[in-house]
Coordinates of C-alpha atoms in Angstrom, one line a residue:
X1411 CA -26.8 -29.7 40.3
X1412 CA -24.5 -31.9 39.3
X1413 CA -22.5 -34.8 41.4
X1414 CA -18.7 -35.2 40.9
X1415 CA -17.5 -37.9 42.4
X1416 CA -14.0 -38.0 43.6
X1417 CA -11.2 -39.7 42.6
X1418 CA -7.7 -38.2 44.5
X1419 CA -4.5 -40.1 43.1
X1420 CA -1.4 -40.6 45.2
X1421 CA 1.1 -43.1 44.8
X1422 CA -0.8 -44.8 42.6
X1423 CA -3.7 -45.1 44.6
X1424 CA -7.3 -43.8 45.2
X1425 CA -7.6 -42.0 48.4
X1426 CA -8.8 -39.2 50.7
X1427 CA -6.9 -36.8 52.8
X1428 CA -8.6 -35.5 56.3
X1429 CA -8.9 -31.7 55.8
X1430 CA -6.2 -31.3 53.4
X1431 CA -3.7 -33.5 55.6
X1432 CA -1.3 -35.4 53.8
X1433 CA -0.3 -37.5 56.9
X1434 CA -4.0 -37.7 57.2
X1435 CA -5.0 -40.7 54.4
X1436 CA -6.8 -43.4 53.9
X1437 CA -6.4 -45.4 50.7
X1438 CA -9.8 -46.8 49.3
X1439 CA -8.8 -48.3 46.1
X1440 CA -5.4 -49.9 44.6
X1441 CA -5.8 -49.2 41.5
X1442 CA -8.1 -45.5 41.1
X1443 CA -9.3 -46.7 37.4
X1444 CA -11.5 -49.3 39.6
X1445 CA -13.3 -46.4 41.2
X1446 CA -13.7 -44.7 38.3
X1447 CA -15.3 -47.4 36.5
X1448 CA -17.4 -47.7 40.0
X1449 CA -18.8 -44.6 40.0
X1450 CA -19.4 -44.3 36.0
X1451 CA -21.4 -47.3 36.3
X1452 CA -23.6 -45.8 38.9
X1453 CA -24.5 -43.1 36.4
X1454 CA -21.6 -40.4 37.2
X1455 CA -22.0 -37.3 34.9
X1456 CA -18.6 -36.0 35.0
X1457 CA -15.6 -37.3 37.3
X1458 CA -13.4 -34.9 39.5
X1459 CA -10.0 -36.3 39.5
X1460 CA -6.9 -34.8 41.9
X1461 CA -3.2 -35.5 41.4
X1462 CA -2.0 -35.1 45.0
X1463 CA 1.8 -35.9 44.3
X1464 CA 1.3 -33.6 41.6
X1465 CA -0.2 -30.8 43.6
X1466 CA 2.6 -31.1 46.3
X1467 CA 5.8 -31.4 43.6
X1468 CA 4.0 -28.7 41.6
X1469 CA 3.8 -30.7 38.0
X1470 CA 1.2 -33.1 37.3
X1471 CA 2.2 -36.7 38.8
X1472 CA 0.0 -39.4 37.7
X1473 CA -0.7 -38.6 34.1
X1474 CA -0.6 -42.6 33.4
X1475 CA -3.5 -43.0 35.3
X1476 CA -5.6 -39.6 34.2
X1477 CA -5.2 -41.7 30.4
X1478 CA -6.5 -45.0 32.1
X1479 CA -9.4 -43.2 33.6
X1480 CA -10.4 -41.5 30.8
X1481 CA -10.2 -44.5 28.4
X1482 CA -11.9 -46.4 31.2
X1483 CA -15.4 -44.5 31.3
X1484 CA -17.6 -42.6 29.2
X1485 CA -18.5 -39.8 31.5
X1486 CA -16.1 -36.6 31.0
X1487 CA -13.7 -35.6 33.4
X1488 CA -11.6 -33.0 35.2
X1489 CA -8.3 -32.8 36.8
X1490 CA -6.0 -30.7 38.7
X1491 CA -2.8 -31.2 40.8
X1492 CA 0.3 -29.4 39.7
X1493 CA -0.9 -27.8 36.6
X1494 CA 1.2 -24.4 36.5
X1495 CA 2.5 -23.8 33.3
X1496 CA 0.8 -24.4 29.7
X1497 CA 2.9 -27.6 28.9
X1498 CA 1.0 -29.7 32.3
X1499 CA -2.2 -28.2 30.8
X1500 CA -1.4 -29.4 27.6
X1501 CA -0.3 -32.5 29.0
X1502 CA -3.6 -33.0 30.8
X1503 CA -5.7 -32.1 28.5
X1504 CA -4.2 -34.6 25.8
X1505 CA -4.5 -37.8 28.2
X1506 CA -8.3 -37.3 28.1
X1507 CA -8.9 -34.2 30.7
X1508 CA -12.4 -32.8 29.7
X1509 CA -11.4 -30.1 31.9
X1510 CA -8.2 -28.9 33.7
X1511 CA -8.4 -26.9 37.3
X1512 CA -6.0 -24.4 38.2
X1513 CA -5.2 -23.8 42.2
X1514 CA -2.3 -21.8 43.2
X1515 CA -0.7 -20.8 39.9
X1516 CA -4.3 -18.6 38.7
X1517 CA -3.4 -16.5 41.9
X1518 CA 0.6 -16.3 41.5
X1519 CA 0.9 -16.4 37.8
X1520 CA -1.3 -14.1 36.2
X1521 CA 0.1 -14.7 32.7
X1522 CA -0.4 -18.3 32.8
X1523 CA -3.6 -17.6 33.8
X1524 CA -5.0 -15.1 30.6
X1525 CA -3.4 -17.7 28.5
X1526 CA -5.2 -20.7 29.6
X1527 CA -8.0 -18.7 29.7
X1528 CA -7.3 -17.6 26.0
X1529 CA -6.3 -21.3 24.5
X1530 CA -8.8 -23.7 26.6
X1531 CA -12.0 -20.9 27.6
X1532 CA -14.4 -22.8 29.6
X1533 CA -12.5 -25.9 29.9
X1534 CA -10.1 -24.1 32.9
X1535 CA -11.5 -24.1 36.3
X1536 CA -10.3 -22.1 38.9
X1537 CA -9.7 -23.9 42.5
X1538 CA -10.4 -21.6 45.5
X1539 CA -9.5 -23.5 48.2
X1540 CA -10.0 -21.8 51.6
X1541 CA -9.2 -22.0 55.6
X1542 CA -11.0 -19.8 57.6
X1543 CA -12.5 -17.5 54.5
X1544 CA -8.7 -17.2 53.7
X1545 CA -7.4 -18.5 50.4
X1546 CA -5.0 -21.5 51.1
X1547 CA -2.1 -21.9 48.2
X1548 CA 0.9 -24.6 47.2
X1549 CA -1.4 -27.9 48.2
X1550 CA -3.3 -26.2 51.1
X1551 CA 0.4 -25.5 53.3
X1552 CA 0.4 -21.7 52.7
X1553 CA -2.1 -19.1 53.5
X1554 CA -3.0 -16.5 50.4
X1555 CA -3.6 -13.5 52.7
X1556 CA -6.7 -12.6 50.9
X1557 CA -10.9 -13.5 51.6
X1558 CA -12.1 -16.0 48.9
X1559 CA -15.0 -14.0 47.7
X1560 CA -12.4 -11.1 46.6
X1561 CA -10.6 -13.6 45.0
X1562 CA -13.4 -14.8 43.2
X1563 CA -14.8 -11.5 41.8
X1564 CA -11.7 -10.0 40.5
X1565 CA -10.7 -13.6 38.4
X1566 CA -14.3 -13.7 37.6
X1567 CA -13.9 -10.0 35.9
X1568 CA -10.7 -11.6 33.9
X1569 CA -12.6 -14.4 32.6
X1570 CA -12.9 -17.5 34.7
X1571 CA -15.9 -19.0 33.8
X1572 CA -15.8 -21.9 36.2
X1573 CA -14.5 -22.4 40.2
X1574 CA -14.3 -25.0 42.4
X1575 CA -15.0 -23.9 45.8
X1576 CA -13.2 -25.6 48.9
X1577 CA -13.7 -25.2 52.7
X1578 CA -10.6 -26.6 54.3
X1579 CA -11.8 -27.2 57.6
X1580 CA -14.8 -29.4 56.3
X1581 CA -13.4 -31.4 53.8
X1582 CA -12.8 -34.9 54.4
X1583 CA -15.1 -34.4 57.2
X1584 CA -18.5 -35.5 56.3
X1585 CA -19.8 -33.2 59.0
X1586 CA -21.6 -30.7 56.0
X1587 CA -20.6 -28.7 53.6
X1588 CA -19.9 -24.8 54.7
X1589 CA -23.0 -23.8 52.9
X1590 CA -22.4 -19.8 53.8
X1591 CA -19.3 -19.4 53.3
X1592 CA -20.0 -21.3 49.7
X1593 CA -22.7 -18.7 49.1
X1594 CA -20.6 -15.8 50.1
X1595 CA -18.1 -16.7 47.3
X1596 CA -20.8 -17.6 44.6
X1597 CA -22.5 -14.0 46.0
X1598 CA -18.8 -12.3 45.1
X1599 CA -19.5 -13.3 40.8
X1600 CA -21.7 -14.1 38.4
X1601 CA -20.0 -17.3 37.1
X1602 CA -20.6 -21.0 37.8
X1603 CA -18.9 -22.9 41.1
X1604 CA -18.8 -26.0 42.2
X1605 CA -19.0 -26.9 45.8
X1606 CA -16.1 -29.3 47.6
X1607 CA -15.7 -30.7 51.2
X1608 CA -18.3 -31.9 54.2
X1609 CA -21.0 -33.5 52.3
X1610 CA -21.4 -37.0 54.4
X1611 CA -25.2 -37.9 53.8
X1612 CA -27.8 -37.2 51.1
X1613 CA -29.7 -34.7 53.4
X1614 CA -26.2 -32.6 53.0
X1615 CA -27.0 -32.6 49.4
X1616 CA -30.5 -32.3 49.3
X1617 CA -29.6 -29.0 51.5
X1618 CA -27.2 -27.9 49.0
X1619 CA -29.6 -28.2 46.3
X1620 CA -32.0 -26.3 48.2
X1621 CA -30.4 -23.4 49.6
X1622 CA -27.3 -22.7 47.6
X1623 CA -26.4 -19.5 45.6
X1624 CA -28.4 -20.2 41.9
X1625 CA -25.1 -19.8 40.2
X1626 CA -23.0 -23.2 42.4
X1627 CA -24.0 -26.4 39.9
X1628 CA -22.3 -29.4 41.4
X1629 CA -20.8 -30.9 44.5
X1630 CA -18.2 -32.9 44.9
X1631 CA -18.4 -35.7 47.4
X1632 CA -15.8 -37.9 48.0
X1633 CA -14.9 -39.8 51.1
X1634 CA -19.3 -40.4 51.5
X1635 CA -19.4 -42.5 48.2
X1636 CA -16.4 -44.7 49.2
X1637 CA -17.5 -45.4 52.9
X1638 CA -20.8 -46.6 51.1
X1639 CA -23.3 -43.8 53.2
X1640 CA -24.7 -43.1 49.3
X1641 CA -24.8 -44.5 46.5
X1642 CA -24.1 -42.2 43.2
X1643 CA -27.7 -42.7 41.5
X1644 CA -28.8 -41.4 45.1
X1645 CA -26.5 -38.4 45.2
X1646 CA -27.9 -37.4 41.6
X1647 CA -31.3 -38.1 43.1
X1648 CA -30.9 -35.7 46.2
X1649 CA -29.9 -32.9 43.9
X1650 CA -32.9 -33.1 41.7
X1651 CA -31.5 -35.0 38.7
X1652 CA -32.3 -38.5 37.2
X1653 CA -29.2 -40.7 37.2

């Protein structure tokens, strides 16, 4: 499995939101190329980058600081936040995106879904993002009315090759990931995921690596990597790689 650390981007800074909680932040770095550079130098494979102003004003935000990142390290990265229409893909993409992920726009915009699936293929990952096993839309403020794992398998049969798979009430937390309710989606389709939210020690990722679904290849951990409980090289070492 593979460790993505977390770099979430609002107003200009790095920081992390308490289950999803925008009135719930702590900032952690000024600038969020500094973390970057941090975690790359630690022996980061890939980077998971979040525009929140972008994801709550529904176009990406902090493109400025997606280039900066990018030009800042060698390890790839991905992005979401506001991407809903092929031009804030495009956009993305072009400041040095690896990948893009898609949240509530692959579930209310089927069309702009196929054809970033058509133009970009495995570079589009799909963000479930859930509360309760329901799917949460519009920057976690709206519920989906539909169970994640359903979700999963029918964008799965359309050609998402790649999700991202978020329990709400755990992220931020560092009380564990939700490890069943992970492997109920991953259960749901045959594609890749990657896990988000809870992880707050490297037992919570030597867990993961253990007893998730074969097809869920990363985790993302956040908030654990900037209080310092783990370092990055250990994250990779808990989940059976060499950093």
């Amino acid at each position: 499995m593979i460790l993505y650390p977390a770099i979430d981007i609002r107003g200009g800074q790095a920081v992390r939101l308490m289950q999803g909680d925008y009135d719930r932040e702590t900032a952690y770095d000024a600038d969020p190329v500094d973390a970057a550079r941090r975690w790359a130098d630690d022996g980061a494979e890939f980077l998971h980058v979040v525009d929140l102003d972008g994801a709550k004003a529904g176009s990406p935000q902090n493109l400025e600081a997606v280039r900066r990142i990018a030009a800042a390290v060698r390890c790839p990265i991905q992005v979401g936040g506001g991407l809903r229409d092929t031009r804030s893909v495009d956009a993305v993409l072009e400041a040095g995106a690896e990948r893009v992920v898609i949240g509530t726009a692959a579930l209310r915009d089927p069309d702009f879904l196929d054809r970033a699936l058509e133009r970009h293929g495995p570079d589009v990952v799909v963000s479930i993002d859930a509360r309760a096993g329901e799917v949460s839309l519009e920057g976690w403020t709206e519920g989906g009315g539909r169970e994640a794992p359903e979700v999963a398998a029918e964008l799965g049969g359309r050609g998402v090759q790649r999700f991202l798979y978020t329990s709400i009430e755990v992220d931020g937390t560092m009380e564990g990931p939700a490890i069943d309710e992970l492997n109920a989606v991953a259960e749901a389709t045959s594609v890749s995921l990657i896990a988000s939210g809870g992880v707050g020690n490297l037992a919570d990722l030597e867990l993961l690596s253990r007893v998730a679904a074969p097809n869920v290849e990363g985790a993302i951990v956040g908030r654990a990597l900037y209080e310092g409980c783990f370092s990055v090289a250990d994250g990779i070492e808990a989940l059976g790689r060499e950093a």
